[in-house]
Amino acid sequence: AALSRTETCYCSKWRSEFGTVWGWLVETKLNWNELEGRVEAALAMQSASEDFPMLDKLLQELGESTVVNKKLKAELSQRLRSITDSAIAKVASDDEEEKEMEKTAEAHRAMCKKCEKHAATFRFILCDHVCICEECIREELPSAEAFEALMERKVYAILPGDSPICCAECKKPAVAIAQTSAE
């Protein structure tokens, strides 16, 4: 009863006016710290190709949050690019071995899982399925320029932020698509 008769101090007025906003700021800061902690922990680990989806999800969370940490975003993007690059390098090193295997498997070539009309000649990187033909991959890629780049370089990297392209066989998102043989 005595408190109700006393004049409110400046601090009490401030707290009653900004208390809910202050609580939101404290909660947001805790969420930011938690997200940054998960990103830093992921970056501290050695990353393998199977970590790509988790790292990509963290990058998306960083982008969707209001956290302004350009260094973490850049490091996470670089890690994703390095995983993609190593997957592409693996494809390139497997090229010679693959050519030998293709000679023996030519008669048993799998058909495209999408149209079931043509031979599958493109490999989805991470799942390693060869299951889509040239006509269908042309439809899957975001542009004619992307298709031309794939045909020229024999590989097309799907970078973080690009629209996902999923394997025609297992439906998992790919990090790159590689041509297995020249048509």
JSON list of C-alpha atoms in Angstrom, two decimals:
[
{"chain": "A", "resi": 1, "resn": "ALA", "atom": "CA", "xyz": [0.00, 0.00, 0.00]},
{"chain": "A", "resi": 2, "resn": "ALA", "atom": "CA", "xyz": [2.85, 2.36, 0.83]},
{"chain": "A", "resi": 3, "resn": "LEU", "atom": "CA", "xyz": [4.52, 1.68, -2.52]},
{"chain": "A", "resi": 4, "resn": "SER", "atom": "CA", "xyz": [1.40, 2.71, -4.42]},
{"chain": "A", "resi": 5, "resn": "ARG", "atom": "CA", "xyz": [1.59, 6.17, -2.83]},
{"chain": "A", "resi": 6, "resn": "THR", "atom": "CA", "xyz": [5.25, 6.73, -3.71]},
{"chain": "A", "resi": 7, "resn": "GLU", "atom": "CA", "xyz": [6.25, 8.48, -6.89]},
{"chain": "A", "resi": 8, "resn": "THR", "atom": "CA", "xyz": [7.70, 6.17, -9.53]},
{"chain": "A", "resi": 9, "resn": "CYS", "atom": "CA", "xyz": [11.35, 6.68, -10.30]},
{"chain": "A", "resi": 10, "resn": "TYR", "atom": "CA", "xyz": [12.85, 7.21, -13.75]},
{"chain": "A", "resi": 11, "resn": "CYS", "atom": "CA", "xyz": [14.14, 3.60, -13.88]},
{"chain": "A", "resi": 12, "resn": "SER", "atom": "CA", "xyz": [10.67, 2.17, -13.13]},
{"chain": "A", "resi": 13, "resn": "LYS", "atom": "CA", "xyz": [9.08, 4.31, -15.83]},
{"chain": "A", "resi": 14, "resn": "TRP", "atom": "CA", "xyz": [11.73, 3.22, -18.33]},
{"chain": "A", "resi": 15, "resn": "ARG", "atom": "CA", "xyz": [11.29, -0.45, -17.41]},
{"chain": "A", "resi": 16, "resn": "SER", "atom": "CA", "xyz": [7.49, -0.29, -17.77]},
{"chain": "A", "resi": 17, "resn": "GLU", "atom": "CA", "xyz": [7.76, 1.43, -21.17]},
{"chain": "A", "resi": 18, "resn": "PHE", "atom": "CA", "xyz": [10.58, -0.67, -22.61]},
{"chain": "A", "resi": 19, "resn": "GLY", "atom": "CA", "xyz": [10.42, -3.87, -20.57]},
{"chain": "A", "resi": 20, "resn": "THR", "atom": "CA", "xyz": [8.89, -6.06, -23.30]},
{"chain": "A", "resi": 21, "resn": "VAL", "atom": "CA", "xyz": [11.24, -4.69, -25.94]},
{"chain": "A", "resi": 22, "resn": "TRP", "atom": "CA", "xyz": [14.21, -5.20, -23.61]},
{"chain": "A", "resi": 23, "resn": "GLY", "atom": "CA", "xyz": [13.14, -8.81, -23.04]},
{"chain": "A", "resi": 24, "resn": "TRP", "atom": "CA", "xyz": [12.91, -9.36, -26.79]},
{"chain": "A", "resi": 25, "resn": "LEU", "atom": "CA", "xyz": [16.39, -7.87, -27.28]},
{"chain": "A", "resi": 26, "resn": "VAL", "atom": "CA", "xyz": [17.87, -10.13, -24.61]},
{"chain": "A", "resi": 27, "resn": "GLU", "atom": "CA", "xyz": [16.18, -13.21, -26.13]},
{"chain": "A", "resi": 28, "resn": "THR", "atom": "CA", "xyz": [17.30, -12.25, -29.66]},
{"chain": "A", "resi": 29, "resn": "LYS", "atom": "CA", "xyz": [20.89, -11.78, -28.48]},
{"chain": "A", "resi": 30, "resn": "LEU", "atom": "CA", "xyz": [20.81, -15.23, -26.82]},
{"chain": "A", "resi": 31, "resn": "ASN", "atom": "CA", "xyz": [19.48, -16.77, -30.06]},
{"chain": "A", "resi": 32, "resn": "TRP", "atom": "CA", "xyz": [22.22, -15.02, -32.06]},
{"chain": "A", "resi": 33, "resn": "ASN", "atom": "CA", "xyz": [24.90, -16.28, -29.68]},
{"chain": "A", "resi": 34, "resn": "GLU", "atom": "CA", "xyz": [23.51, -19.82, -29.92]},
{"chain": "A", "resi": 35, "resn": "LEU", "atom": "CA", "xyz": [23.47, -19.71, -33.75]},
{"chain": "A", "resi": 36, "resn": "GLU", "atom": "CA", "xyz": [26.97, -18.23, -33.95]},
{"chain": "A", "resi": 37, "resn": "GLY", "atom": "CA", "xyz": [28.16, -20.92, -31.52]},
{"chain": "A", "resi": 38, "resn": "ARG", "atom": "CA", "xyz": [26.73, -23.69, -33.73]},
{"chain": "A", "resi": 39, "resn": "VAL", "atom": "CA", "xyz": [28.36, -22.14, -36.83]},
{"chain": "A", "resi": 40, "resn": "GLU", "atom": "CA", "xyz": [31.72, -21.78, -35.08]},
{"chain": "A", "resi": 41, "resn": "ALA", "atom": "CA", "xyz": [31.54, -25.38, -33.84]},
{"chain": "A", "resi": 42, "resn": "ALA", "atom": "CA", "xyz": [30.74, -26.61, -37.36]},
{"chain": "A", "resi": 43, "resn": "LEU", "atom": "CA", "xyz": [33.63, -24.60, -38.80]},
{"chain": "A", "resi": 44, "resn": "ALA", "atom": "CA", "xyz": [36.01, -26.01, -36.16]},
{"chain": "A", "resi": 45, "resn": "MET", "atom": "CA", "xyz": [35.30, -29.57, -37.37]},
{"chain": "A", "resi": 46, "resn": "GLN", "atom": "CA", "xyz": [36.81, -31.23, -40.41]},
{"chain": "A", "resi": 47, "resn": "SER", "atom": "CA", "xyz": [34.04, -31.20, -42.99]},
{"chain": "A", "resi": 48, "resn": "ALA", "atom": "CA", "xyz": [33.22, -34.03, -45.36]},
{"chain": "A", "resi": 49, "resn": "SER", "atom": "CA", "xyz": [30.76, -34.17, -48.23]},
{"chain": "A", "resi": 50, "resn": "GLU", "atom": "CA", "xyz": [28.06, -35.60, -45.97]},
{"chain": "A", "resi": 51, "resn": "ASP", "atom": "CA", "xyz": [28.27, -32.40, -43.86]},
{"chain": "A", "resi": 52, "resn": "PHE", "atom": "CA", "xyz": [27.17, -30.25, -46.82]},
{"chain": "A", "resi": 53, "resn": "PRO", "atom": "CA", "xyz": [23.42, -30.29, -45.99]},
{"chain": "A", "resi": 54, "resn": "MET", "atom": "CA", "xyz": [24.06, -29.33, -42.35]},
{"chain": "A", "resi": 55, "resn": "LEU", "atom": "CA", "xyz": [26.46, -26.52, -43.30]},
{"chain": "A", "resi": 56, "resn": "ASP", "atom": "CA", "xyz": [24.08, -25.28, -45.99]},
{"chain": "A", "resi": 57, "resn": "LYS", "atom": "CA", "xyz": [21.24, -25.22, -43.43]},
{"chain": "A", "resi": 58, "resn": "LEU", "atom": "CA", "xyz": [23.40, -23.18, -41.04]},
{"chain": "A", "resi": 59, "resn": "LEU", "atom": "CA", "xyz": [24.18, -20.72, -43.84]},
{"chain": "A", "resi": 60, "resn": "GLN", "atom": "CA", "xyz": [20.47, -20.40, -44.57]},
{"chain": "A", "resi": 61, "resn": "GLU", "atom": "CA", "xyz": [19.74, -19.84, -40.87]},
{"chain": "A", "resi": 62, "resn": "LEU", "atom": "CA", "xyz": [22.40, -17.12, -40.76]},
{"chain": "A", "resi": 63, "resn": "GLY", "atom": "CA", "xyz": [20.87, -15.48, -43.82]},
{"chain": "A", "resi": 64, "resn": "GLU", "atom": "CA", "xyz": [17.34, -15.67, -42.41]},
{"chain": "A", "resi": 65, "resn": "SER", "atom": "CA", "xyz": [18.38, -14.37, -39.00]},
{"chain": "A", "resi": 66, "resn": "THR", "atom": "CA", "xyz": [19.21, -10.76, -38.38]},
{"chain": "A", "resi": 67, "resn": "VAL", "atom": "CA", "xyz": [22.73, -11.65, -37.27]},
{"chain": "A", "resi": 68, "resn": "VAL", "atom": "CA", "xyz": [25.24, -9.40, -38.99]},
{"chain": "A", "resi": 69, "resn": "ASN", "atom": "CA", "xyz": [28.38, -11.48, -39.01]},
{"chain": "A", "resi": 70, "resn": "LYS", "atom": "CA", "xyz": [29.92, -11.23, -42.45]},
{"chain": "A", "resi": 71, "resn": "LYS", "atom": "CA", "xyz": [33.03, -13.13, -41.37]},
{"chain": "A", "resi": 72, "resn": "LEU", "atom": "CA", "xyz": [31.05, -16.23, -40.29]},
{"chain": "A", "resi": 73, "resn": "LYS", "atom": "CA", "xyz": [28.90, -16.12, -43.43]},
{"chain": "A", "resi": 74, "resn": "ALA", "atom": "CA", "xyz": [32.01, -15.84, -45.61]},
{"chain": "A", "resi": 75, "resn": "GLU", "atom": "CA", "xyz": [33.78, -18.70, -43.78]},
{"chain": "A", "resi": 76, "resn": "LEU", "atom": "CA", "xyz": [30.70, -20.92, -44.01]},
{"chain": "A", "resi": 77, "resn": "SER", "atom": "CA", "xyz": [30.28, -20.15, -47.73]},
{"chain": "A", "resi": 78, "resn": "GLN", "atom": "CA", "xyz": [33.96, -20.90, -48.30]},
{"chain": "A", "resi": 79, "resn": "ARG", "atom": "CA", "xyz": [33.66, -24.23, -46.48]},
{"chain": "A", "resi": 80, "resn": "LEU", "atom": "CA", "xyz": [30.67, -25.17, -48.65]},
{"chain": "A", "resi": 81, "resn": "ARG", "atom": "CA", "xyz": [32.59, -24.21, -51.79]},
{"chain": "A", "resi": 82, "resn": "SER", "atom": "CA", "xyz": [35.58, -26.29, -50.68]},
{"chain": "A", "resi": 83, "resn": "ILE", "atom": "CA", "xyz": [33.33, -29.34, -50.17]},
{"chain": "A", "resi": 84, "resn": "THR", "atom": "CA", "xyz": [31.87, -28.79, -53.64]},
{"chain": "A", "resi": 85, "resn": "ASP", "atom": "CA", "xyz": [35.35, -28.33, -55.12]},
{"chain": "A", "resi": 86, "resn": "SER", "atom": "CA", "xyz": [36.64, -31.53, -53.50]},
{"chain": "A", "resi": 87, "resn": "ALA", "atom": "CA", "xyz": [33.61, -33.44, -54.81]},
{"chain": "A", "resi": 88, "resn": "ILE", "atom": "CA", "xyz": [34.31, -32.07, -58.29]},
{"chain": "A", "resi": 89, "resn": "ALA", "atom": "CA", "xyz": [38.01, -32.97, -57.96]},
{"chain": "A", "resi": 90, "resn": "LYS", "atom": "CA", "xyz": [37.02, -36.50, -56.97]},
{"chain": "A", "resi": 91, "resn": "VAL", "atom": "CA", "xyz": [34.92, -36.72, -60.11]},
{"chain": "A", "resi": 92, "resn": "ALA", "atom": "CA", "xyz": [37.88, -35.54, -62.20]},
{"chain": "A", "resi": 93, "resn": "SER", "atom": "CA", "xyz": [40.25, -38.08, -60.61]},
{"chain": "A", "resi": 94, "resn": "ASP", "atom": "CA", "xyz": [37.72, -40.84, -61.11]},
{"chain": "A", "resi": 95, "resn": "ASP", "atom": "CA", "xyz": [37.41, -39.92, -64.81]},
{"chain": "A", "resi": 96, "resn": "GLU", "atom": "CA", "xyz": [40.09, -42.34, -66.03]},
{"chain": "A", "resi": 97, "resn": "GLU", "atom": "CA", "xyz": [38.75, -45.22, -63.99]},
{"chain": "A", "resi": 98, "resn": "GLU", "atom": "CA", "xyz": [35.25, -44.35, -65.11]},
{"chain": "A", "resi": 99, "resn": "LYS", "atom": "CA", "xyz": [36.22, -44.46, -68.81]},
{"chain": "A", "resi": 100, "resn": "GLU", "atom": "CA", "xyz": [37.37, -48.05, -68.41]},
{"chain": "A", "resi": 101, "resn": "MET", "atom": "CA", "xyz": [34.24, -49.00, -66.54]},
{"chain": "A", "resi": 102, "resn": "GLU", "atom": "CA", "xyz": [32.07, -47.32, -69.16]},
{"chain": "A", "resi": 103, "resn": "LYS", "atom": "CA", "xyz": [33.52, -49.43, -71.94]},
{"chain": "A", "resi": 104, "resn": "THR", "atom": "CA", "xyz": [32.40, -52.60, -70.19]},
{"chain": "A", "resi": 105, "resn": "ALA", "atom": "CA", "xyz": [29.07, -51.18, -69.04]},
{"chain": "A", "resi": 106, "resn": "GLU", "atom": "CA", "xyz": [28.06, -49.57, -72.34]},
{"chain": "A", "resi": 107, "resn": "ALA", "atom": "CA", "xyz": [25.78, -52.44, -73.23]},
{"chain": "A", "resi": 108, "resn": "HIS", "atom": "CA", "xyz": [24.11, -52.29, -69.83]},
{"chain": "A", "resi": 109, "resn": "ARG", "atom": "CA", "xyz": [23.71, -48.50, -69.64]},
{"chain": "A", "resi": 110, "resn": "ALA", "atom": "CA", "xyz": [20.97, -47.38, -67.29]},
{"chain": "A", "resi": 111, "resn": "MET", "atom": "CA", "xyz": [18.11, -45.42, -68.68]},
{"chain": "A", "resi": 112, "resn": "CYS", "atom": "CA", "xyz": [17.19, -41.93, -67.53]},
{"chain": "A", "resi": 113, "resn": "LYS", "atom": "CA", "xyz": [15.04, -42.14, -64.38]},
{"chain": "A", "resi": 114, "resn": "LYS", "atom": "CA", "xyz": [13.08, -39.05, -65.40]},
{"chain": "A", "resi": 115, "resn": "CYS", "atom": "CA", "xyz": [12.02, -39.68, -69.02]},
{"chain": "A", "resi": 116, "resn": "GLU", "atom": "CA", "xyz": [12.99, -43.36, -69.36]},
{"chain": "A", "resi": 117, "resn": "LYS", "atom": "CA", "xyz": [13.74, -42.73, -73.06]},
{"chain": "A", "resi": 118, "resn": "HIS", "atom": "CA", "xyz": [17.48, -41.99, -73.20]},
{"chain": "A", "resi": 119, "resn": "ALA", "atom": "CA", "xyz": [20.65, -43.31, -71.62]},
{"chain": "A", "resi": 120, "resn": "ALA", "atom": "CA", "xyz": [21.56, -41.68, -68.30]},
{"chain": "A", "resi": 121, "resn": "THR", "atom": "CA", "xyz": [24.83, -39.80, -68.77]},
{"chain": "A", "resi": 122, "resn": "PHE", "atom": "CA", "xyz": [24.94, -37.36, -65.85]},
{"chain": "A", "resi": 123, "resn": "ARG", "atom": "CA", "xyz": [26.03, -38.10, -62.28]},
{"chain": "A", "resi": 124, "resn": "PHE", "atom": "CA", "xyz": [24.63, -36.35, -59.19]},
{"chain": "A", "resi": 125, "resn": "ILE", "atom": "CA", "xyz": [27.44, -35.55, -56.77]},
{"chain": "A", "resi": 126, "resn": "LEU", "atom": "CA", "xyz": [27.05, -36.64, -53.22]},
{"chain": "A", "resi": 127, "resn": "CYS", "atom": "CA", "xyz": [24.71, -39.57, -53.89]},
{"chain": "A", "resi": 128, "resn": "ASP", "atom": "CA", "xyz": [26.80, -40.62, -56.95]},
{"chain": "A", "resi": 129, "resn": "HIS", "atom": "CA", "xyz": [23.80, -41.79, -59.02]},
{"chain": "A", "resi": 130, "resn": "VAL", "atom": "CA", "xyz": [24.09, -41.73, -62.83]},
{"chain": "A", "resi": 131, "resn": "CYS", "atom": "CA", "xyz": [20.41, -41.42, -63.58]},
{"chain": "A", "resi": 132, "resn": "ILE", "atom": "CA", "xyz": [19.51, -38.53, -65.90]},
{"chain": "A", "resi": 133, "resn": "CYS", "atom": "CA", "xyz": [19.93, -37.86, -69.63]},
{"chain": "A", "resi": 134, "resn": "GLU", "atom": "CA", "xyz": [21.05, -34.73, -71.47]},
{"chain": "A", "resi": 135, "resn": "GLU", "atom": "CA", "xyz": [17.53, -33.61, -72.37]},
{"chain": "A", "resi": 136, "resn": "CYS", "atom": "CA", "xyz": [16.25, -33.92, -68.82]},
{"chain": "A", "resi": 137, "resn": "ILE", "atom": "CA", "xyz": [19.29, -32.25, -67.20]},
{"chain": "A", "resi": 138, "resn": "ARG", "atom": "CA", "xyz": [18.79, -29.34, -69.61]},
{"chain": "A", "resi": 139, "resn": "GLU", "atom": "CA", "xyz": [15.29, -28.90, -68.11]},
{"chain": "A", "resi": 140, "resn": "GLU", "atom": "CA", "xyz": [16.58, -29.21, -64.52]},
{"chain": "A", "resi": 141, "resn": "LEU", "atom": "CA", "xyz": [19.31, -26.57, -64.79]},
{"chain": "A", "resi": 142, "resn": "PRO", "atom": "CA", "xyz": [18.31, -22.96, -64.06]},
{"chain": "A", "resi": 143, "resn": "SER", "atom": "CA", "xyz": [19.36, -21.54, -67.46]},
{"chain": "A", "resi": 144, "resn": "ALA", "atom": "CA", "xyz": [20.72, -22.29, -70.91]},
{"chain": "A", "resi": 145, "resn": "GLU", "atom": "CA", "xyz": [24.03, -20.75, -69.76]},
{"chain": "A", "resi": 146, "resn": "ALA", "atom": "CA", "xyz": [24.22, -23.26, -66.91]},
{"chain": "A", "resi": 147, "resn": "PHE", "atom": "CA", "xyz": [23.65, -26.11, -69.37]},
{"chain": "A", "resi": 148, "resn": "GLU", "atom": "CA", "xyz": [26.32, -24.74, -71.72]},
{"chain": "A", "resi": 149, "resn": "ALA", "atom": "CA", "xyz": [28.76, -24.48, -68.78]},
{"chain": "A", "resi": 150, "resn": "LEU", "atom": "CA", "xyz": [28.00, -28.10, -67.82]},
{"chain": "A", "resi": 151, "resn": "MET", "atom": "CA", "xyz": [28.61, -29.30, -71.37]},
{"chain": "A", "resi": 152, "resn": "GLU", "atom": "CA", "xyz": [31.82, -27.28, -71.68]},
{"chain": "A", "resi": 153, "resn": "ARG", "atom": "CA", "xyz": [33.37, -28.06, -68.28]},
{"chain": "A", "resi": 154, "resn": "LYS", "atom": "CA", "xyz": [31.73, -31.51, -67.85]},
{"chain": "A", "resi": 155, "resn": "VAL", "atom": "CA", "xyz": [30.67, -30.42, -64.34]},
{"chain": "A", "resi": 156, "resn": "TYR", "atom": "CA", "xyz": [28.23, -27.90, -62.87]},
{"chain": "A", "resi": 157, "resn": "ALA", "atom": "CA", "xyz": [28.50, -26.82, -59.21]},
{"chain": "A", "resi": 158, "resn": "ILE", "atom": "CA", "xyz": [25.32, -25.93, -57.32]},
{"chain": "A", "resi": 159, "resn": "LEU", "atom": "CA", "xyz": [26.40, -23.17, -54.96]},
{"chain": "A", "resi": 160, "resn": "PRO", "atom": "CA", "xyz": [24.79, -22.19, -51.67]},
{"chain": "A", "resi": 161, "resn": "GLY", "atom": "CA", "xyz": [21.78, -20.01, -52.39]},
{"chain": "A", "resi": 162, "resn": "ASP", "atom": "CA", "xyz": [21.14, -21.60, -55.81]},
{"chain": "A", "resi": 163, "resn": "SER", "atom": "CA", "xyz": [17.89, -23.45, -56.34]},
{"chain": "A", "resi": 164, "resn": "PRO", "atom": "CA", "xyz": [18.39, -27.07, -55.35]},
{"chain": "A", "resi": 165, "resn": "ILE", "atom": "CA", "xyz": [18.59, -29.75, -58.03]},
{"chain": "A", "resi": 166, "resn": "CYS", "atom": "CA", "xyz": [17.65, -33.18, -56.70]},
{"chain": "A", "resi": 167, "resn": "CYS", "atom": "CA", "xyz": [18.77, -36.59, -57.88]},
{"chain": "A", "resi": 168, "resn": "ALA", "atom": "CA", "xyz": [16.24, -38.23, -60.16]},
{"chain": "A", "resi": 169, "resn": "GLU", "atom": "CA", "xyz": [16.76, -41.55, -58.35]},
{"chain": "A", "resi": 170, "resn": "CYS", "atom": "CA", "xyz": [17.00, -40.83, -54.60]},
{"chain": "A", "resi": 171, "resn": "LYS", "atom": "CA", "xyz": [15.62, -37.24, -54.57]},
{"chain": "A", "resi": 172, "resn": "LYS", "atom": "CA", "xyz": [18.53, -35.95, -52.43]},
{"chain": "A", "resi": 173, "resn": "PRO", "atom": "CA", "xyz": [19.85, -32.47, -53.30]},
{"chain": "A", "resi": 174, "resn": "ALA", "atom": "CA", "xyz": [23.08, -32.48, -55.30]},
{"chain": "A", "resi": 175, "resn": "VAL", "atom": "CA", "xyz": [26.10, -30.21, -54.78]},
{"chain": "A", "resi": 176, "resn": "ALA", "atom": "CA", "xyz": [27.27, -30.75, -58.36]},
{"chain": "A", "resi": 177, "resn": "ILE", "atom": "CA", "xyz": [26.35, -32.56, -61.55]},
{"chain": "A", "resi": 178, "resn": "ALA", "atom": "CA", "xyz": [28.98, -34.21, -63.74]},
{"chain": "A", "resi": 179, "resn": "GLN", "atom": "CA", "xyz": [28.81, -35.54, -67.26]},
{"chain": "A", "resi": 180, "resn": "THR", "atom": "CA", "xyz": [29.95, -39.17, -67.40]},
{"chain": "A", "resi": 181, "resn": "SER", "atom": "CA", "xyz": [30.52, -39.47, -71.13]},
{"chain": "A", "resi": 182, "resn": "ALA", "atom": "CA", "xyz": [30.38, -37.39, -74.29]},
{"chain": "A", "resi": 183, "resn": "GLU", "atom": "CA", "xyz": [27.27, -37.85, -76.36]}
]
